[in-house]
Short mmCIF file of C-alpha atoms in Angstrom, two decimals:
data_model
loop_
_atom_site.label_atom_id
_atom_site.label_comp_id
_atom_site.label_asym_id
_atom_site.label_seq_id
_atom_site.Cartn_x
_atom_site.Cartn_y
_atom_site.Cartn_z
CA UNK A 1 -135.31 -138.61 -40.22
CA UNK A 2 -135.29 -139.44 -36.55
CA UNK A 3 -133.05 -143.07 -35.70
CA UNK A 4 -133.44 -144.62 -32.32
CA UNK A 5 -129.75 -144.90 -30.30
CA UNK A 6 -129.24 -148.67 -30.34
CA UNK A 7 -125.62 -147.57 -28.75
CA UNK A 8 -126.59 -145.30 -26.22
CA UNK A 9 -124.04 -142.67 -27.55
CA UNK A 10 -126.88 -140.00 -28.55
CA UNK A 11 -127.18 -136.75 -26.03
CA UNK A 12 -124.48 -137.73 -23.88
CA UNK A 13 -121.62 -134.84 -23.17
CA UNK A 14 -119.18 -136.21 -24.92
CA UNK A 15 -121.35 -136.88 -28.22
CA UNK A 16 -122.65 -133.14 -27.57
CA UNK A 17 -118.96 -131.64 -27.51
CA UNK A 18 -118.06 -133.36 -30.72
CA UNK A 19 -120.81 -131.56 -32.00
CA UNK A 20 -120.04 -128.56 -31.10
CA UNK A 21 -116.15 -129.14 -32.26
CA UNK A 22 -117.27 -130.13 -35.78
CA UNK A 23 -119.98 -127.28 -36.16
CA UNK A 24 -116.86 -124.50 -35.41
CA UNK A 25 -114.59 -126.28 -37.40
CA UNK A 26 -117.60 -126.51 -40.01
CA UNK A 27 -118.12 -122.58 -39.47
CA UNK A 28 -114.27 -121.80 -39.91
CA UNK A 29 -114.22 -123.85 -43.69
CA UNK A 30 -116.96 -121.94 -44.68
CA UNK A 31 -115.14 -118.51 -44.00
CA UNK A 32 -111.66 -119.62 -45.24
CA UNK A 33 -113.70 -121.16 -48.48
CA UNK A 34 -115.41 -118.00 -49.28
CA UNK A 35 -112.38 -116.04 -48.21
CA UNK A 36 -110.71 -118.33 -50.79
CA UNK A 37 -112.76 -118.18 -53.78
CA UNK A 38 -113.45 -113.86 -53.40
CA UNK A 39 -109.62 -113.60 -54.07
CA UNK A 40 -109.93 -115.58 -57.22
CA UNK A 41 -110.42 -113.67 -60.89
CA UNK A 42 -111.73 -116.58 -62.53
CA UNK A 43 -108.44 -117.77 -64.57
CA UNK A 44 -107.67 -121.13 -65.73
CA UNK A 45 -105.01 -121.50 -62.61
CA UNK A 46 -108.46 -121.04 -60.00
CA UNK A 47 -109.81 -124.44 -61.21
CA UNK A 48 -107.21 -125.94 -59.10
CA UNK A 49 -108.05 -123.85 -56.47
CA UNK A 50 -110.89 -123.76 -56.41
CA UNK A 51 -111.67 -127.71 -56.21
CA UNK A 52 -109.16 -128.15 -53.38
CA UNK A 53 -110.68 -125.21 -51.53
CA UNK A 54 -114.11 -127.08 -52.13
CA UNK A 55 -112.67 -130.68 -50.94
CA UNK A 56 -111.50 -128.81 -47.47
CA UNK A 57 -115.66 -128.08 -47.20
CA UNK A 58 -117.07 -130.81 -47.81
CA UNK A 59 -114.48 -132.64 -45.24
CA UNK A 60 -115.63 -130.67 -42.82
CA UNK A 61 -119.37 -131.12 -43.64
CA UNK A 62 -119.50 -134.19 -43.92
CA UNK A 63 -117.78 -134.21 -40.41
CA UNK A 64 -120.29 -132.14 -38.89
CA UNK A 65 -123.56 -134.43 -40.43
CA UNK A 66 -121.44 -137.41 -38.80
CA UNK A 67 -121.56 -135.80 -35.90
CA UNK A 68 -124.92 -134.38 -35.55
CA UNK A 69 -126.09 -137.95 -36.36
CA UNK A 70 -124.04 -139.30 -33.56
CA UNK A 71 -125.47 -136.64 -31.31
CA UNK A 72 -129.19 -136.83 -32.35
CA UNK A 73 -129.84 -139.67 -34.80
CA UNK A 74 -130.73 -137.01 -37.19
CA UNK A 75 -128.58 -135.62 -39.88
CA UNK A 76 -128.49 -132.59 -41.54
CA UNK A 77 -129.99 -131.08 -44.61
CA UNK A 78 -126.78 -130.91 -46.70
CA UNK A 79 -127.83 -134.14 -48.80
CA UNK A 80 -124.55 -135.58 -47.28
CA UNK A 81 -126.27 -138.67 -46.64
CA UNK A 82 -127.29 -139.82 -50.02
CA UNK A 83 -126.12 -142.74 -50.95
CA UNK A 84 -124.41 -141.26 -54.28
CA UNK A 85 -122.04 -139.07 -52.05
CA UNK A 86 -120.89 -136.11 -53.74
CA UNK A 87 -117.14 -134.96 -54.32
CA UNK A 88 -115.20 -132.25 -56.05
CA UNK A 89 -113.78 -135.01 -57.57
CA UNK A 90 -116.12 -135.86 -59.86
CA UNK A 91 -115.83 -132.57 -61.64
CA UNK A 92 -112.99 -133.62 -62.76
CA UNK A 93 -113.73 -137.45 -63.85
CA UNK A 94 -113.32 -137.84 -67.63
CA UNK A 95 -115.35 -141.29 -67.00
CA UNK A 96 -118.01 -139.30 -65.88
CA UNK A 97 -118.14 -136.80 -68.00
CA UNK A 98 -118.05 -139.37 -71.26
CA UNK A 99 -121.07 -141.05 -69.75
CA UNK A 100 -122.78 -137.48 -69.48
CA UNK A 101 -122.24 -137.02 -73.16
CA UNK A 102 -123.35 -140.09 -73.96
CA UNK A 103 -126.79 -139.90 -72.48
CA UNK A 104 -127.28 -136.76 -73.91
CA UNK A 105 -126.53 -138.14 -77.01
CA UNK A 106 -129.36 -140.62 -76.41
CA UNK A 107 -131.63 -138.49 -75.49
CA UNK A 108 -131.48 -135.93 -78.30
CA UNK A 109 -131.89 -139.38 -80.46
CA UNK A 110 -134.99 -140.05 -78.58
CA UNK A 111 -136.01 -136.46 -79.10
CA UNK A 112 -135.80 -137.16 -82.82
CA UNK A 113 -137.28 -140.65 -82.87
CA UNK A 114 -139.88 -139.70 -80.88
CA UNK A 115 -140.56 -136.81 -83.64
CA UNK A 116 -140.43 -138.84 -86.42
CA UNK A 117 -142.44 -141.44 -84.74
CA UNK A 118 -145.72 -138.26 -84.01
CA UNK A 119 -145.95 -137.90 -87.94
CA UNK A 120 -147.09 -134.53 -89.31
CA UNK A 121 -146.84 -131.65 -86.72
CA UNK A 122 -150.04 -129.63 -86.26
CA UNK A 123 -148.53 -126.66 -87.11
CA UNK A 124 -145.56 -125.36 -88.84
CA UNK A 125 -144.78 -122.20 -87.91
CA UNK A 126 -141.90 -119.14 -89.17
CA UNK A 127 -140.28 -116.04 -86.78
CA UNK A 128 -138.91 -113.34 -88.39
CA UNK A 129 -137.19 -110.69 -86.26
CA UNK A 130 -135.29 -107.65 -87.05
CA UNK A 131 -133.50 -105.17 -84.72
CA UNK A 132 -132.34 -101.68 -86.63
CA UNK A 133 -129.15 -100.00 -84.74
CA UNK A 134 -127.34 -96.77 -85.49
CA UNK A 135 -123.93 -96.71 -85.35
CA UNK A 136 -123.07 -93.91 -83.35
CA UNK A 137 -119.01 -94.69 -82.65
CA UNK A 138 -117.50 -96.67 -85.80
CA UNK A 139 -114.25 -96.60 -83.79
CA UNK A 140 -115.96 -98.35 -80.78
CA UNK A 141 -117.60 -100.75 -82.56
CA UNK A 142 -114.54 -102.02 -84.10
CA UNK A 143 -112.30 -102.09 -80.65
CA UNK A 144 -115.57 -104.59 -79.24
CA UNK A 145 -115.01 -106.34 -82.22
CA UNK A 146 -111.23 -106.82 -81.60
CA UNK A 147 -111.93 -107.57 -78.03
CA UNK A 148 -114.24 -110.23 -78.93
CA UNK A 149 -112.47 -111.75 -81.78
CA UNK A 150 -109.69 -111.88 -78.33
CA UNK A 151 -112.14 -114.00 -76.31
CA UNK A 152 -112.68 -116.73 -78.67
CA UNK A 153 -109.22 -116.78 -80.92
CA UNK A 154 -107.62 -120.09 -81.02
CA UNK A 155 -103.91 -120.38 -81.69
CA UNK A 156 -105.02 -123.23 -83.88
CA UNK A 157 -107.06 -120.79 -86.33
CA UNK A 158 -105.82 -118.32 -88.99
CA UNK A 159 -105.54 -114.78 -87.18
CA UNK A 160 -108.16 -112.63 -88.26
CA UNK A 161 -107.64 -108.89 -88.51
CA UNK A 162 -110.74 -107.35 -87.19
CA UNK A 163 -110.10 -103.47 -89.36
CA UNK A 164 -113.20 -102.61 -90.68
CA UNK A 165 -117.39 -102.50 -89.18
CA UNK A 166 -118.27 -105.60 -91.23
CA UNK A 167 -115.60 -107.98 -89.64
CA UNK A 168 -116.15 -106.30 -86.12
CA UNK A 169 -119.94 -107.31 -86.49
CA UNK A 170 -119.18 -110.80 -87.43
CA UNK A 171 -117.12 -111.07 -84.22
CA UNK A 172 -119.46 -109.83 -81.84
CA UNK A 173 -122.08 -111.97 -83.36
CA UNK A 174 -120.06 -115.11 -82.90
CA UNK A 175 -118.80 -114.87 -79.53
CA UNK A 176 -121.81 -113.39 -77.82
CA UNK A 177 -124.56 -114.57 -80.05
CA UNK A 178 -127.10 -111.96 -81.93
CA UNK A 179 -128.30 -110.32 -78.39
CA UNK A 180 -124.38 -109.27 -77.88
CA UNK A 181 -125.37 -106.03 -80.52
CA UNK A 182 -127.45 -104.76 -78.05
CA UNK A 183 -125.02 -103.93 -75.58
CA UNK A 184 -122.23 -102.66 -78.07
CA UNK A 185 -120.42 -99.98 -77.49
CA UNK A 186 -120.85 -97.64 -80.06
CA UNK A 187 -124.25 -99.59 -81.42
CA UNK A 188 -127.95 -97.44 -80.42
CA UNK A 189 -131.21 -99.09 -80.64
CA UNK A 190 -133.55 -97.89 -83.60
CA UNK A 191 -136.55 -100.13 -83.12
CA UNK A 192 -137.20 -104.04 -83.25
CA UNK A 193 -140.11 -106.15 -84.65
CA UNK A 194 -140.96 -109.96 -84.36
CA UNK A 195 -143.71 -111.43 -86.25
CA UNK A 196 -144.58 -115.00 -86.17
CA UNK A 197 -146.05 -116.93 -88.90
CA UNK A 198 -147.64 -119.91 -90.35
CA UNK A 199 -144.89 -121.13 -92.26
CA UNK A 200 -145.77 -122.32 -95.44
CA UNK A 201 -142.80 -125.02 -95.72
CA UNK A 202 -139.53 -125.73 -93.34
CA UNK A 203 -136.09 -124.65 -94.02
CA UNK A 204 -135.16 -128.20 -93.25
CA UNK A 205 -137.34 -129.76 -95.67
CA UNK A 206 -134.85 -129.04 -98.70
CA UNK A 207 -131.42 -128.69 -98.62
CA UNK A 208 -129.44 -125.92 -97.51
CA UNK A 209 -128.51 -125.06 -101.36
CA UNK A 210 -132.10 -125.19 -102.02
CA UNK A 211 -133.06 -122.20 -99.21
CA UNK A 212 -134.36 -119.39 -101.09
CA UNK A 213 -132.63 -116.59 -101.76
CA UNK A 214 -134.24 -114.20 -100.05
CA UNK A 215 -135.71 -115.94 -96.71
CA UNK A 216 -137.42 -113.10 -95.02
CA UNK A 217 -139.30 -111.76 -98.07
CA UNK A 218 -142.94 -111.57 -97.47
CA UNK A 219 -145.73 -112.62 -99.50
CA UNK A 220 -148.85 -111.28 -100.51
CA UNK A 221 -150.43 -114.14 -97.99
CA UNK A 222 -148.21 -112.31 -95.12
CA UNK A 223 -151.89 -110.85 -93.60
CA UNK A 224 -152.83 -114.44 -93.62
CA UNK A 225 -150.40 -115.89 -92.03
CA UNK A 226 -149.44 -113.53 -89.45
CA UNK A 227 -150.16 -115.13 -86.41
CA UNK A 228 -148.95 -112.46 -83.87
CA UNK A 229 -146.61 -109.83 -83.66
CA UNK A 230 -144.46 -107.56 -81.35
CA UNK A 231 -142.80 -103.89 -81.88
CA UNK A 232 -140.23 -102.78 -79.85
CA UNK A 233 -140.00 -98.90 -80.50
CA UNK A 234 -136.32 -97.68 -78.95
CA UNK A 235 -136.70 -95.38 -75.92
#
């Protein structure tokens, strides 16, 4: 956006050395904030850091679009000139971050309103998948699970002692999700499958008590059902 000079301030020397003043000093936060943040490991003391380092930046950006609009009538594409300016500070505004929370909130009641209010779904639909591993390293299995179980232990919870394949499993799983397996030390790949199905009825629709005992027991309708399906064979 191009703005007339009502002022006649725009392309005159002086305007143009500001400019040039605010674009070094622009050009020097940029190095000493990238400088700043490569030094940092990414522990809870580099928060800190890391939003005054970011505060230093966007003083001297938001210098430089002042200036380049004094200079030209234009600014420049930073979105500095919003009118919901941005700052580190925010990051850090509890108010903020409440009000976040709470639209989520409303939205994933939306979400479910709006899912009651569409009635029966046109399809209702079941995903099985299994991944087979061989455990090639007991030993390393375990030590990932300690090292997880690490990650996510909270001084509030009872320790756990991670001794044995079964418990090291469980903590991999949790912190890292079902995927985490996959890149275990000690774990190999033997071969995946997905199949999806026409689900004959929904977990949800019963209570968790009422689940069957065995939920990924197939059928004789399986052929039926099966509505595609994906092998992963192990290279």
């Amino acid at each position: 956006m191009f703005e007339l000079d009502e002022d006649g301030t725009q392309w005159t020397d002086e305007a143009r050395e500001s400019f040039r003043t605010a674009a070094a000093n622009l050009v020097e936060a940029i190095r000493q904030h990238s400088a700043a943040l490569l030094e940092m490991t990414g522990t809870d003391a580099d928060a800190e850091a890391i939003a005054e380092a970011g505060e230093q930046l966007e003083d001297a950006a938001t210098a430089y679009a002042d200036k380049q609009y004094e200079f030209t009538g234009t600014v420049p594409p930073l979105g500095l000139d919003e009118e919901d300016d941005y700052s580190y500070d925010d990051l850090y505004d509890e108010d903020d971050l409440d009000e976040a929370e709470s639209a989520a909130d409303l939205e994933e009641t939306e979400a479910e309103d709006d899912l009651e209010e569409a009635g029966e779904p046109s399809a209702k639909l079941t995903v099985l998948h299994r991944v087979d591993f061989v455990v090639t390293d007991e030993l390393a299995v375990i030590q990932a699970g300690k090292e997880a179980y690490h990650e996510s232990y909270d001084d509030e919870d009872e320790p756990v002692d991670v001794a044995g394949l079964s418990e090291a499993l469980v903590q991999i799983q949790q912190t890292g999700g079902i995927e985490a397996l996959a890149d275990t030390q000690g774990l190999a790949s033997a071969g995946a499958t997905t199949w999806v199905l026409e689900a004959t009825d929904l977990l949800d629709e019963r209570e968790p008590d009422e689940w069957p005992d065995s939920p990924f027991a197939l059928g004789e309708d399986t052929p039926h059902r099966l509505m595609h399906r994906l092998d992963e064979v192990a290279g």
